[in-house]
Coordinates of C-alpha atoms in Angstrom, one line a residue:
X128 CA 19.7 7.9 -12.2
X129 CA 19.4 8.5 -16.0
X130 CA 19.9 12.2 -15.9
X131 CA 21.9 13.8 -18.8
X132 CA 22.6 16.9 -16.8
X133 CA 26.4 16.8 -16.3
X134 CA 26.2 18.9 -13.0
X135 CA 23.7 16.5 -11.5
X136 CA 25.6 13.5 -12.8
X137 CA 28.8 14.7 -11.1
X138 CA 26.9 15.7 -7.9
X139 CA 25.3 12.3 -7.5
X140 CA 28.6 10.5 -8.4
X141 CA 30.4 12.5 -5.7
X142 CA 27.8 11.6 -3.2
X143 CA 28.7 7.9 -3.6
X144 CA 32.5 8.6 -4.0
X145 CA 32.3 7.5 -7.6
X146 CA 31.2 4.0 -6.7
X147 CA 28.3 3.4 -9.1
X148 CA 27.3 0.9 -11.7
X149 CA 27.0 2.2 -15.3
X150 CA 24.2 0.2 -16.9
X151 CA 23.1 0.0 -20.5
X152 CA 19.4 -0.5 -19.8
X153 CA 17.2 -3.1 -21.5
X154 CA 13.5 -2.7 -21.5
X155 CA 10.8 -5.0 -22.8
X156 CA 7.0 -5.5 -22.8
X157 CA 4.5 -8.3 -22.2
X158 CA 1.4 -8.6 -24.3
X159 CA -0.7 -11.8 -24.5
X160 CA 2.3 -14.1 -24.2
X161 CA 4.6 -12.0 -26.4
X162 CA 7.7 -10.2 -25.2
X163 CA 8.4 -7.4 -27.7
X164 CA 11.4 -5.1 -27.0
X165 CA 10.5 -1.6 -25.9
X166 CA 9.2 0.6 -27.4
X167 CA 6.6 -1.7 -29.1
X168 CA 6.0 0.6 -32.1
X169 CA 9.6 0.0 -33.2
X170 CA 9.5 -3.8 -32.4
X171 CA 6.4 -5.3 -34.0
X172 CA 8.4 -8.3 -35.2
X173 CA 7.1 -11.5 -33.7
X174 CA 3.6 -10.2 -32.9
X175 CA 0.6 -11.8 -34.6
X176 CA 0.7 -11.2 -38.3
X177 CA -2.8 -9.9 -38.6
X178 CA -2.2 -7.4 -35.9
X179 CA 1.1 -6.2 -37.5
X180 CA -0.7 -5.7 -40.8
X181 CA -3.5 -3.7 -39.2
X182 CA -1.0 -1.6 -37.3
X183 CA 1.0 -0.7 -40.4
X184 CA -2.1 -0.1 -42.5
X185 CA -3.5 2.2 -39.9
X186 CA -0.2 4.0 -39.6
X187 CA 0.0 4.6 -43.4
X188 CA -3.6 5.8 -43.5
X189 CA -3.0 8.1 -40.6
X190 CA 0.1 9.6 -42.3
X191 CA -2.1 10.6 -45.3
X192 CA -4.9 12.1 -43.1
X193 CA -4.9 15.9 -42.7
X194 CA -3.7 17.1 -39.3
X195 CA -6.5 17.4 -36.8
X196 CA -6.6 19.5 -33.6
X197 CA -5.0 17.7 -30.6
X198 CA -7.0 18.2 -27.5
X199 CA -6.3 15.0 -25.5
X200 CA -3.8 12.3 -25.2
X201 CA -6.2 10.1 -27.1
X202 CA -6.1 12.5 -30.0
X203 CA -2.3 12.5 -30.0
X204 CA -2.1 8.7 -29.9
X205 CA -4.5 8.3 -32.8
X206 CA -2.7 10.9 -34.8
X207 CA 0.7 9.5 -34.1
X208 CA 0.0 5.7 -34.5
X209 CA -3.4 5.0 -35.9
X210 CA -6.3 3.4 -34.1
X211 CA -5.1 -0.3 -33.9
X212 CA -1.8 0.4 -32.2
X213 CA -3.2 3.1 -30.0
X214 CA -6.1 1.0 -28.7
X215 CA -4.0 -2.2 -28.4
X216 CA -1.0 -0.8 -26.5
X217 CA -0.8 2.7 -25.1
X218 CA -4.5 3.2 -24.4
X219 CA -4.5 -0.1 -22.4
X220 CA -1.4 0.8 -20.6
X221 CA -2.9 4.2 -19.7
X222 CA -5.8 2.6 -17.9
X223 CA -3.3 0.5 -15.9
X224 CA -0.7 3.2 -15.1
X225 CA -2.7 6.4 -15.1
X226 CA -6.0 4.8 -13.9
X227 CA -8.0 6.8 -16.3
X228 CA -8.6 6.9 -20.1
X229 CA -6.5 8.6 -22.7
X230 CA -9.6 10.7 -23.6
X231 CA -9.4 12.2 -20.1
X232 CA -5.7 13.1 -20.3
X233 CA -3.8 16.1 -21.6
X234 CA -0.6 16.0 -23.6
X235 CA 1.6 18.4 -21.6
X236 CA 3.4 15.6 -19.8
X237 CA 4.6 13.7 -22.9
X238 CA 8.0 15.3 -23.7
X239 CA 10.3 12.5 -24.9
X240 CA 8.4 9.8 -23.1
X241 CA 6.7 8.2 -26.1
X242 CA 8.6 7.9 -29.4
X243 CA 6.8 8.8 -32.6
X244 CA 8.4 6.7 -35.4
X245 CA 8.7 7.2 -39.1
X246 CA 7.0 4.7 -41.4
X247 CA 10.4 3.3 -42.4
X248 CA 11.2 2.7 -38.7
X249 CA 7.9 0.9 -38.2
X250 CA 8.5 -1.3 -41.2
X251 CA 12.1 -2.2 -40.2
X252 CA 10.9 -3.1 -36.7
X253 CA 8.2 -5.3 -38.2
X254 CA 10.6 -7.2 -40.5
X255 CA 13.6 -7.5 -38.2
X256 CA 14.6 -7.8 -34.6
X257 CA 17.5 -5.3 -35.1
X258 CA 15.4 -2.2 -34.5
X259 CA 17.4 0.8 -33.2
X260 CA 17.2 1.9 -29.5
X261 CA 14.9 4.9 -29.3
X262 CA 13.8 4.9 -25.7
X263 CA 14.5 8.1 -23.7
X264 CA 16.3 5.9 -21.2
X265 CA 19.4 4.2 -22.6
X266 CA 21.9 4.3 -19.8
X267 CA 21.4 4.3 -16.0
X268 CA 23.8 4.9 -13.1
X269 CA 23.1 3.1 -9.8
X270 CA 25.1 3.1 -6.6
X271 CA 27.2 0.0 -6.1
X272 CA 26.2 -0.2 -2.5
X273 CA 23.4 1.1 -0.4
X274 CA 20.7 1.4 -3.0
X275 CA 19.4 4.5 -4.8
X276 CA 18.9 6.4 -1.5
X277 CA 22.7 6.4 -0.9
X278 CA 22.8 9.2 -3.5
X279 CA 21.2 11.4 -0.8
X280 CA 23.4 10.5 2.2
X281 CA 25.9 13.4 1.9
X282 CA 23.0 15.9 1.4
X283 CA 21.6 15.1 4.8
X284 CA 24.7 14.2 6.9
X285 CA 25.5 17.8 7.9
X286 CA 22.0 19.3 7.9
X287 CA 19.7 20.0 10.8
X288 CA 16.7 17.7 10.3
X289 CA 13.6 17.4 12.4
X290 CA 12.0 14.1 11.7
X291 CA 8.7 12.5 12.8
X292 CA 7.1 16.0 12.8
X293 CA 3.7 16.2 11.1
X294 CA 2.8 19.7 10.0
X295 CA -1.0 20.2 10.5
X296 CA -1.4 23.9 9.9
X297 CA 0.2 26.9 8.2
X298 CA -0.7 30.5 9.0
X299 CA 0.7 32.7 6.2
X300 CA -0.3 35.9 8.0
X301 CA 1.6 35.1 11.3
X302 CA 4.1 33.0 9.4
X303 CA 3.7 30.0 11.7
X304 CA 3.6 26.3 11.2
X305 CA 1.7 24.1 13.6
X306 CA 2.7 20.5 14.3
X307 CA 0.7 17.5 15.5
X308 CA 2.6 17.4 18.8
X309 CA 1.4 20.9 19.6
X310 CA 4.6 22.8 18.7
X311 CA 4.4 26.0 16.7
X312 CA 7.4 27.2 14.7
X313 CA 7.7 30.6 13.1
X314 CA 9.4 31.1 9.7
X315 CA 10.9 33.8 7.6
X316 CA 10.6 31.8 4.3
X317 CA 8.8 28.6 3.7
X318 CA 9.3 26.0 0.9
X319 CA 7.1 22.9 0.8
X320 CA 7.4 19.6 -1.1
X321 CA 4.2 18.4 0.6
X322 CA 1.7 17.2 -2.0
X323 CA -0.6 20.0 -3.0
X324 CA -3.6 17.9 -2.1
X325 CA -2.4 17.8 1.5
X326 CA -0.7 21.2 1.7
X327 CA -3.7 23.4 0.7
X328 CA -6.2 22.1 3.4
X329 CA -3.7 22.9 6.2
X330 CA -3.4 26.6 5.2
X331 CA -5.4 28.9 7.5
X332 CA -7.9 31.0 5.6
X333 CA -7.5 29.2 2.3
X334 CA -10.3 30.4 -0.1
X335 CA -13.0 27.9 -1.1
X336 CA -12.1 27.9 -4.8
X337 CA -8.5 27.1 -4.0
X338 CA -9.5 24.2 -1.7
X339 CA -11.8 22.8 -4.4
X340 CA -9.1 23.1 -7.0
X341 CA -6.7 21.1 -4.8
X342 CA -9.4 18.4 -4.5
X343 CA -9.6 18.1 -8.3
X344 CA -5.9 17.1 -8.6
X345 CA -5.2 13.5 -9.2
X346 CA -2.3 11.2 -8.6
X347 CA -1.7 7.5 -8.4
X348 CA -0.7 5.4 -5.4
X349 CA 1.2 2.2 -5.7
X350 CA 1.4 -1.1 -3.9
X351 CA 5.0 -2.4 -4.3
X352 CA 5.4 -6.1 -3.9
X353 CA 9.0 -7.1 -3.3
X354 CA 10.1 -10.7 -3.8
X355 CA 13.4 -12.5 -3.3
X356 CA 13.8 -15.6 -5.4
X357 CA 16.4 -18.5 -5.2
X358 CA 17.3 -18.0 -8.8
X359 CA 19.2 -15.2 -10.6
X360 CA 18.1 -15.7 -14.3
X361 CA 14.6 -14.2 -13.9
X362 CA 14.7 -11.8 -16.8
X363 CA 16.9 -10.4 -19.6
X364 CA 15.3 -7.0 -19.1
X365 CA 15.8 -4.6 -16.3
X366 CA 12.2 -3.5 -16.5
X367 CA 9.1 -4.9 -18.2
X368 CA 5.8 -3.1 -19.1
X369 CA 2.6 -5.1 -18.9
X370 CA -0.4 -4.2 -21.1
X371 CA -2.8 -7.0 -20.3
X372 CA -5.5 -5.7 -18.0
X373 CA -6.1 -9.1 -16.5
X374 CA -2.5 -9.1 -15.1
X375 CA -2.5 -7.1 -11.8
X376 CA 0.8 -5.4 -12.0
X377 CA 1.6 -2.7 -14.5
X378 CA 5.4 -2.8 -14.4
X379 CA 8.2 -5.1 -13.1
X380 CA 11.8 -4.3 -12.2
X381 CA 14.6 -6.6 -11.2
X382 CA 16.8 -4.8 -8.6
X383 CA 19.4 -7.5 -8.5
X384 CA 20.4 -6.6 -12.0
X385 CA 21.3 -3.1 -11.0
X386 CA 24.1 -3.9 -8.5
X387 CA 25.7 -7.2 -7.3
X388 CA 25.1 -5.9 -3.8
X389 CA 21.3 -5.8 -4.1
X390 CA 20.8 -9.5 -3.6
X391 CA 22.9 -12.5 -2.3
X392 CA 24.9 -14.4 -4.9
X393 CA 22.8 -16.8 -7.0
X394 CA 19.5 -15.1 -6.0
X395 CA 17.2 -12.6 -7.8
X396 CA 14.7 -9.9 -6.8
X397 CA 11.5 -8.7 -8.4
X398 CA 9.6 -5.5 -7.6
X399 CA 6.0 -5.4 -8.9
X400 CA 4.0 -2.2 -9.2
X401 CA 0.2 -2.3 -8.8
X402 CA -1.5 1.0 -9.2
X403 CA -4.5 2.8 -7.6
X404 CA -5.7 6.3 -7.4
X405 CA -7.8 8.2 -4.7
X406 CA -9.7 9.8 -7.6
X407 CA -10.1 6.9 -10.0
X408 CA -9.4 3.6 -8.3
X409 CA -9.2 4.0 -4.5
X410 CA -7.1 1.5 -2.6
X411 CA -9.0 -0.7 -0.2
X412 CA -7.5 -3.4 2.0
X413 CA -3.9 -4.1 2.9
X414 CA -0.7 -4.1 0.8
X415 CA -0.2 -7.7 1.8
X416 CA -3.4 -8.7 -0.1
X417 CA -1.5 -8.2 -3.4
X418 CA 1.4 -10.6 -2.7
X419 CA -0.5 -13.8 -3.8
X420 CA -2.1 -12.2 -6.9
X421 CA 1.3 -10.9 -8.0
X422 CA 2.9 -14.4 -7.5
X423 CA 0.1 -16.0 -9.4
X424 CA 0.5 -13.6 -12.4
X425 CA 4.3 -14.0 -12.4
X426 CA 3.8 -17.7 -12.8
X427 CA 1.1 -17.2 -15.4
X428 CA 3.3 -15.1 -17.6
X429 CA 6.3 -17.4 -17.1
X430 CA 8.7 -15.3 -15.1
X431 CA 8.3 -17.5 -12.0
X432 CA 8.4 -21.3 -12.3
X433 CA 6.1 -23.5 -10.2
X434 CA 9.2 -24.9 -8.4
X435 CA 10.8 -21.5 -7.7
X436 CA 11.6 -21.0 -4.0
X437 CA 10.5 -17.6 -2.7
X438 CA 13.0 -16.4 -0.2
X439 CA 11.4 -13.1 0.7
X440 CA 8.1 -11.5 0.2
X441 CA 7.0 -8.0 1.5
X442 CA 4.6 -5.3 0.3
X443 CA 4.1 -1.6 1.0
X444 CA 1.8 1.1 -0.1
X445 CA 3.3 4.3 -1.6
X446 CA 0.5 6.8 -1.2
X447 CA 2.0 9.2 -3.8
X448 CA 3.3 7.7 -6.9
X449 CA 2.7 9.6 -10.2
X450 CA 0.9 12.8 -11.0
X451 CA -2.0 12.1 -13.3
X452 CA -2.3 14.6 -16.1
X453 CA -6.1 14.5 -16.4
X454 CA -8.1 17.3 -18.0
X455 CA -8.7 18.9 -14.5
X456 CA -5.0 19.3 -13.8
X457 CA -3.8 22.4 -15.6
X458 CA -6.6 24.8 -14.4
X459 CA -6.4 23.4 -10.8
X460 CA -2.6 23.7 -10.6
X461 CA -2.8 27.3 -11.9
X462 CA -5.4 28.2 -9.2
X463 CA -3.4 26.5 -6.4
X464 CA 0.0 27.9 -7.4
X465 CA -1.4 31.4 -7.8
X466 CA -2.7 31.3 -4.3
X467 CA 0.6 29.9 -2.9
X468 CA 2.5 32.7 -4.7
X469 CA 0.2 35.3 -3.2
X470 CA 0.8 34.0 0.4
X471 CA 4.5 33.5 -0.2
X472 CA 4.6 29.8 0.3
X473 CA 7.2 28.2 -2.0
X474 CA 6.6 24.8 -3.5
X475 CA 8.9 22.3 -5.2
X476 CA 9.4 18.7 -6.3
X477 CA 7.0 16.3 -8.1
X478 CA 4.1 16.9 -5.7
X479 CA 4.7 20.7 -5.1
X480 CA 5.0 21.5 -8.7
X481 CA 2.5 18.7 -9.4
X482 CA 4.4 17.6 -12.5
X483 CA 5.9 14.5 -14.1
X484 CA 9.4 15.0 -12.7
X485 CA 12.4 12.7 -12.4
X486 CA 15.1 12.8 -9.8
X487 CA 17.2 15.5 -11.4
X488 CA 14.2 17.7 -12.2
X489 CA 12.9 17.4 -8.7
X490 CA 16.4 18.3 -7.3
X491 CA 16.6 21.4 -9.5
X492 CA 13.0 22.3 -8.6
X493 CA 14.1 22.3 -4.9
X494 CA 17.1 24.5 -5.7
X495 CA 15.0 27.0 -7.6
X496 CA 12.4 27.2 -4.8
X497 CA 15.1 27.7 -2.2
X498 CA 16.8 30.4 -4.3
X499 CA 13.5 32.3 -4.6
X500 CA 13.0 32.3 -0.9
X501 CA 16.6 33.4 -0.2
X502 CA 16.3 36.2 -2.8
X503 CA 13.1 37.4 -1.3
X504 CA 14.6 37.5 2.2
X505 CA 17.9 39.0 1.0
X506 CA 19.7 35.8 2.0

C-alpha cells in the first residue's frame, strides 16, 4: 500500500503484526526500444533527438498559448504538454489502459496521477539522467509474507461471513435480498460494493432511466498473465508502463521484488496486464489464449531471453479492473446514485462509488457507507 494516511498505514501494519517491506519504488516505461524512467515528461534524455526537440518546442509554444477551455482529457493533455508529447505517450497509453480515446474522457479522475512539469524540469530531464522523482507513488509497503491480501486477514477473522452466495434480487420496499439458492434474507440497512452495472438490474422496480444509466457506465476488465522464471534479474523497475500498441500488455509488475517470500530464491516473477472493456473492447476467448502472446512480447522487448526457463505460467480474467471516466460517466453515476439514495441502498468502494479509488480510499468509502447506515438506523 502506498497510502499516506497515517491511520490507514497503522491499521494495515497492525494487521500484519508490523511485518512488512518498506520499498522505495522504481518505475519505468517502454517505448520503441527505449526505457525512460517514469514519468516520461521528466525523463526525455536518451529518446530520439528529433522527438525531444519537437516535444520541447511544442511545450514552449503551448506555454505561450492563451488558456483554452478544458472539456476533455485530450484538451488537458494538449494544454499541459503540447501535441507531440500528448499524442506520442499519454494518448497512446490511454487507448491501451482505458480502451477509449482521450477525446472521450473527462478530467475528474486526474488528481495527482499525471505530473505537469515546468519548462525547466522538462529541459533538465532532456539534458540529464538525474531528473527528480515526481511520481505520486514513491514508497510502498508490502507484507513480508502472505501477499497483499494478508492485510485483510484480521478484518475477516472474527466476522460472520456468508460466502458463495450470489445475490440476484433486491426489493427495497420489503427490504429483502434474494439469492441464487432460493434463500431470501431481510435487512434493516444495506450497503453494497457490487459494481453498479450489476447492482442496478437486480433491484425490483428500478426505473427505466436508471437502468439505462447503469448500462452507460464503463469499466475495464483485465487478463492477468502470471509467470515464474528461473532467473531473478528480470528488471530494475518494480513496474513498467508500455506505450507501443503492438505490444499486447499495458503494464508489467515483478512481484518477487516486493518480498523475498513471493518467489523461491534465485527465481523471478512477472505479472502482465492485458486490458479489455465490455463497452469498448469486449473480451472473447479464454485467459489462457494470452499466455503465448505475452511470452512473445516479453522476448521481443528483451525482458525474457530465448533461453529463459519458464517455471510457472497461469492466467486469469479479472472482470472488473478500472473505472473508465468516459464522457457518459458523470451523468450516469449521478442518476444511479440518486436512485440508490432514494431507496436507501448504500454503496461503497471503487465499483459502488464508481470512482478511481485506491486501497485506502476504498476502505474509507466502506467506513463512510457503514456509518451512514448505522446513523440512519440509530445504531
